[in-house]
CSV table of C-alpha atoms and ligand atoms in Angstrom, one decimal:
chain,number,residue,atom,x,y,z
X,1,MET,CA,0.0,0.0,0.0
X,2,ASN,CA,3.0,2.3,0.3
X,3,ASN,CA,3.3,3.0,-3.4
X,4,PHE,CA,0.1,5.1,-3.5
X,5,ASN,CA,-0.7,8.7,-2.8
X,6,LYS,CA,-2.5,8.2,0.5
X,7,ASP,CA,-4.8,11.2,-0.2
X,8,ILE,CA,-6.9,9.2,-2.6
X,9,PHE,CA,-8.1,7.2,0.3
X,10,LYS,CA,-10.0,10.2,1.7
X,11,LYS,CA,-12.6,9.3,-0.9
X,12,LEU,CA,-12.9,5.7,0.3
X,13,CYS,CA,-16.0,5.0,2.4
X,14,VAL,CA,-16.8,1.7,4.1
X,15,ILE,CA,-20.5,0.9,4.6
X,16,SER,CA,-21.6,-1.9,6.9
X,17,ALA,CA,-25.0,-3.2,8.0
X,18,PRO,CA,-26.6,-6.5,8.9
X,19,SER,CA,-28.2,-8.3,6.0
X,20,GLY,CA,-31.8,-7.2,5.4
X,21,THR,CA,-31.1,-3.6,6.5
X,22,GLY,CA,-31.6,-2.2,3.0
X,23,LYS,CA,-27.9,-1.4,2.5
X,24,THR,CA,-27.6,-2.8,-1.0
X,25,SER,CA,-30.8,-1.1,-2.2
X,26,LEU,CA,-29.6,2.3,-0.8
X,27,ILE,CA,-26.2,2.0,-2.3
X,28,LYS,CA,-27.5,0.9,-5.7
X,29,LYS,CA,-29.8,3.9,-5.9
X,30,ILE,CA,-27.1,6.4,-4.8
X,31,CYS,CA,-24.7,5.0,-7.4
X,32,LEU,CA,-27.3,5.1,-10.1
X,33,GLN,CA,-28.0,8.8,-9.4
X,34,ASN,CA,-24.5,10.0,-8.8
X,35,SER,CA,-21.9,9.2,-11.5
X,36,ASN,CA,-19.1,10.3,-9.2
X,37,ILE,CA,-19.9,7.6,-6.6
X,38,SER,CA,-19.1,3.9,-7.3
X,39,VAL,CA,-19.2,0.7,-5.4
X,40,CYS,CA,-16.4,-1.8,-5.4
X,41,ILE,CA,-17.5,-5.3,-6.4
X,42,SER,CA,-16.2,-8.0,-4.0
X,43,HIS,CA,-15.1,-11.5,-4.6
X,44,THR,CA,-17.0,-14.2,-2.7
X,45,THR,CA,-17.1,-18.0,-2.3
X,46,ARG,CA,-20.9,-18.0,-1.6
X,47,ASN,CA,-23.3,-19.2,-4.2
X,48,PRO,CA,-25.3,-16.6,-6.2
X,49,ARG,CA,-28.8,-15.9,-5.1
X,50,VAL,CA,-31.6,-15.9,-7.6
X,51,GLY,CA,-31.2,-12.8,-9.9
X,52,GLU,CA,-27.6,-12.1,-8.8
X,53,GLN,CA,-25.1,-11.7,-11.7
X,54,HIS,CA,-21.4,-12.4,-11.8
X,55,GLY,CA,-19.4,-9.2,-12.2
X,56,ILE,CA,-22.4,-7.1,-11.1
X,57,ASP,CA,-23.4,-8.2,-7.7
X,58,TYR,CA,-20.2,-10.1,-6.9
X,59,PHE,CA,-17.4,-12.0,-8.6
X,60,PHE,CA,-18.4,-15.5,-7.6
X,61,THR,CA,-15.4,-17.7,-7.1
X,62,ASN,CA,-14.3,-20.9,-5.5
X,63,GLN,CA,-12.3,-21.6,-2.3
X,64,ASN,CA,-9.1,-22.5,-4.2
X,65,ASP,CA,-9.1,-19.3,-6.3
X,66,PHE,CA,-9.9,-17.2,-3.2
X,67,LYS,CA,-7.1,-18.8,-1.2
X,68,LEU,CA,-4.7,-18.3,-4.0
X,69,LYS,CA,-5.5,-14.6,-4.0
X,70,ILE,CA,-5.0,-14.5,-0.3
X,71,LYS,CA,-1.5,-16.1,-0.7
X,72,ASN,CA,-0.7,-13.6,-3.5
X,73,GLU,CA,-1.7,-10.7,-1.2
X,74,SER,CA,-4.2,-9.5,-3.8
X,75,TYR,CA,-6.8,-8.5,-1.2
X,76,LEU,CA,-6.9,-5.2,0.6
X,77,GLU,CA,-9.1,-7.0,3.1
X,78,TYR,CA,-11.0,-10.2,3.4
X,79,ALA,CA,-13.1,-12.0,6.0
X,80,LYS,CA,-15.2,-15.1,6.6
X,81,VAL,CA,-18.8,-14.0,6.9
X,82,HIS,CA,-21.8,-16.4,7.4
X,83,GLY,CA,-19.3,-19.3,6.6
X,84,ASN,CA,-18.2,-17.9,3.2
X,85,TYR,CA,-15.2,-15.9,2.2
X,86,TYR,CA,-15.6,-12.3,1.0
X,87,GLY,CA,-12.8,-10.0,-0.1
X,88,THR,CA,-11.9,-6.7,-1.8
X,89,LEU,CA,-9.1,-6.6,-4.4
X,90,ILE,CA,-6.5,-3.9,-3.9
X,91,ASP,CA,-6.3,-3.2,-7.7
X,92,SER,CA,-10.0,-2.6,-8.0
X,93,VAL,CA,-10.0,-0.1,-5.2
X,94,VAL,CA,-7.0,1.9,-6.4
X,95,GLU,CA,-8.2,1.9,-10.1
X,96,LEU,CA,-11.5,3.5,-9.1
X,97,LEU,CA,-10.0,6.0,-6.6
X,98,GLU,CA,-7.5,7.1,-9.1
X,99,LYS,CA,-10.4,8.0,-11.4
X,100,ASN,CA,-11.4,10.5,-8.6
X,101,MET,CA,-14.5,8.5,-7.7
X,102,THR,CA,-16.0,8.4,-4.3
X,103,LEU,CA,-15.7,4.7,-3.7
X,104,ILE,CA,-17.9,2.6,-1.4
X,105,LEU,CA,-16.8,-0.7,0.1
X,106,GLU,CA,-19.9,-2.6,1.1
X,107,ILE,CA,-18.2,-4.9,3.6
X,108,ASP,CA,-18.7,-6.4,7.1
X,109,TYR,CA,-17.4,-5.0,10.4
X,110,GLN,CA,-14.2,-7.3,10.3
X,111,GLY,CA,-13.3,-5.8,6.9
X,112,ALA,CA,-14.2,-2.3,8.2
X,113,GLN,CA,-11.7,-2.7,11.1
X,114,ILE,CA,-8.9,-3.8,8.7
X,115,ILE,CA,-9.6,-0.8,6.4
X,116,LYS,CA,-9.6,1.7,9.2
X,117,ARG,CA,-6.3,0.3,10.5
X,118,LYS,CA,-4.7,0.2,7.1
X,119,LEU,CA,-6.2,3.4,5.7
X,120,PRO,CA,-7.1,5.9,8.5
X,121,LEU,CA,-8.1,8.6,6.1
X,122,SER,CA,-11.0,6.5,4.9
X,123,ARG,CA,-14.4,6.9,6.6
X,124,ASN,CA,-17.0,4.4,7.6
X,125,ILE,CA,-20.8,4.4,8.1
X,126,PHE,CA,-23.0,1.8,9.8
X,127,ILE,CA,-26.6,1.4,8.7
X,128,LEU,CA,-29.0,0.2,11.4
X,129,PRO,CA,-32.5,-1.3,10.9
X,130,PRO,CA,-35.3,0.4,12.9
X,131,SER,CA,-35.4,-2.7,15.2
X,132,ILE,CA,-34.4,-6.4,15.3
X,133,LYS,CA,-38.1,-7.4,14.8
X,134,GLU,CA,-38.3,-5.3,11.7
X,135,LEU,CA,-35.0,-6.8,10.5
X,136,GLU,CA,-36.5,-10.3,11.0
X,137,ASN,CA,-39.6,-9.3,9.0
X,138,ARG,CA,-37.5,-7.9,6.2
X,139,LEU,CA,-35.3,-11.1,6.0
X,140,ARG,CA,-38.3,-13.3,5.9
X,141,GLY,CA,-40.1,-11.0,3.5
X,142,ARG,CA,-37.4,-11.1,0.8
X,143,GLY,CA,-38.0,-14.8,0.5
X,144,THR,CA,-34.5,-15.6,-0.8
X,145,ASP,CA,-33.0,-17.5,2.2
X,146,LYS,CA,-33.9,-20.7,4.0
X,147,GLU,CA,-35.0,-20.7,7.7
X,148,ASP,CA,-31.5,-21.8,9.0
X,149,VAL,CA,-29.9,-19.1,6.9
X,150,ILE,CA,-32.3,-16.5,8.3
X,151,LEU,CA,-31.6,-17.6,11.9
X,152,GLU,CA,-27.9,-17.5,11.3
X,153,ARG,CA,-28.2,-14.0,9.8
X,154,LEU,CA,-30.2,-12.8,12.8
X,155,LYS,CA,-27.7,-14.1,15.2
X,156,ASN,CA,-24.9,-12.4,13.3
X,157,ALA,CA,-26.9,-9.2,13.1
X,158,ILE,CA,-26.7,-8.8,16.9
X,159,ILE,CA,-23.0,-9.3,16.8
X,160,GLU,CA,-22.6,-6.8,13.9
X,161,ILE,CA,-24.9,-4.2,15.6
X,162,ASN,CA,-22.6,-4.3,18.6
X,163,HIS,CA,-19.9,-2.9,16.4
X,164,ALA,CA,-21.9,0.1,15.2
X,165,LYS,CA,-20.5,2.3,17.9
X,166,ASP,CA,-17.0,2.0,16.3
X,167,TYR,CA,-18.1,3.7,13.1
X,168,ASP,CA,-17.7,7.4,12.2
X,169,TYR,CA,-21.4,7.8,11.3
X,170,ILE,CA,-24.6,5.9,11.9
X,171,VAL,CA,-27.7,5.9,9.7
X,172,VAL,CA,-31.0,4.3,10.8
X,173,ASN,CA,-33.0,3.0,7.8
X,174,ASN,CA,-36.5,3.7,9.1
X,175,ASN,CA,-37.6,5.6,6.0
X,176,PHE,CA,-35.8,4.8,2.7
X,177,GLU,CA,-35.7,8.3,1.4
X,178,THR,CA,-34.5,9.9,4.6
X,179,ALA,CA,-31.8,7.2,5.0
X,180,GLU,CA,-30.7,7.8,1.3
X,181,ASN,CA,-30.3,11.5,1.8
X,182,GLN,CA,-28.4,11.1,5.0
X,183,LEU,CA,-26.1,8.5,3.5
X,184,LEU,CA,-25.4,10.7,0.5
X,185,SER,CA,-24.5,13.7,2.6
X,186,TYR,CA,-22.1,11.6,4.6
X,187,LEU,CA,-20.6,10.1,1.5
X,188,LEU,CA,-19.9,13.5,-0.1
X,189,ASP,CA,-18.7,15.1,3.1
X,190,ILE,CA,-15.1,14.1,2.2
X,191,ASP,CA,-13.2,17.0,3.7
X,192,MET,CA,-14.8,16.9,7.1
X,193,LEU,CA,-12.5,15.7,9.9
X,194,VAL,CA,-14.3,12.9,11.7
X,195,ASP,CA,-14.3,13.5,15.5
X,196,SER,CA,-15.4,10.3,17.2
X,197,ASN,CA,-16.8,12.4,20.0
X,198,ILE,CA,-19.2,14.3,17.7
X,199,ARG,CA,-21.4,11.9,15.9
X,200,LYS,CA,-23.9,13.2,13.5
X,201,GLU,CA,-26.5,10.7,14.6
X,202,PRO,CA,-27.6,9.7,18.1
X,203,LEU,CA,-26.2,6.4,19.3
X,204,ILE,CA,-28.0,3.2,18.9
X,205,ASP,CA,-31.6,3.2,20.1
X,206,SER,CA,-32.8,1.3,23.2
X,207,ASP,CA,-34.3,-1.4,21.0
X,208,PHE,CA,-30.8,-2.8,20.5
L,301,LIG,P1,-24.4,-11.1,1.4
L,301,LIG,O1,-24.0,-12.6,1.4
L,301,LIG,O2,-25.7,-10.9,2.1
L,301,LIG,O3,-24.3,-10.4,0.1
L,301,LIG,O4,-23.2,-10.4,2.3
L,301,LIG,C1,-22.9,-10.9,3.6
L,301,LIG,C2,-22.0,-9.9,4.3
L,301,LIG,O5,-20.7,-9.9,3.7
L,301,LIG,C3,-22.5,-8.5,4.3
L,301,LIG,O6,-22.3,-8.0,5.6
L,301,LIG,C4,-21.6,-7.8,3.3
L,301,LIG,O7,-21.4,-6.4,3.6
L,301,LIG,C5,-20.3,-8.6,3.6
L,301,LIG,N1,-19.3,-8.4,2.5
L,301,LIG,C6,-19.6,-8.4,1.2
L,301,LIG,N2,-18.4,-8.2,0.5
L,301,LIG,C7,-17.4,-8.2,1.4
L,301,LIG,C8,-16.0,-8.0,1.3
L,301,LIG,O8,-15.4,-7.9,0.2
L,301,LIG,N3,-15.3,-8.0,2.5
L,301,LIG,C9,-15.9,-8.2,3.7
L,301,LIG,N4,-15.2,-8.2,4.8
L,301,LIG,N5,-17.3,-8.3,3.8
L,301,LIG,C10,-18.0,-8.3,2.7
């Protein structure tokens, strides 16, 4: 990482949220409407869900290929999430940042910790669901996962939400449009120095 102009990482923004929070829909809409904001496509060993496309949602790969890239130090970060590997390639990140894009990494809290440690100039945002009950309703409502997967994701959601306090900003996705506007304002707020004592959002609500 030492060969790059570190200033480009000011435009790097990590976004994390438990599955079912609406993170992907929010990010897709923002990227569609703002040509200067892009999202980095991760590699994963998990199977594609119905409707997901290789090279658009993820680069779907196998364990051997993933492990080879780990060995070759191709990943800026990677983690095992819900039993599968997920990772961000260094080259993809640098290529997009060098085009002067604001770049989103849609990754879990383990990846977020690695990025903050490696690239302190980057910023991070955590998206919370309005409540655990609402998250459960959304996970069941989307009808893409089996019961054991839903239960595993809910269990992981509690673990992930416990890390929300470590992020620079917190957005609660109660209303899609409000959350979208808030997320966009944080994403574009590149020159603001983040003071961990001054959060823009109140801390996690009593529901959690
Ligand atoms: P899903 O399988 O629902 O698409 O994603 C599961 C989790 O993996 C989400 O929390 C998502 O943000 C995270 N994730 C996706 N890509 C990456 C990545 O490249 N690195 C890390 N650390 N987490 C990722």
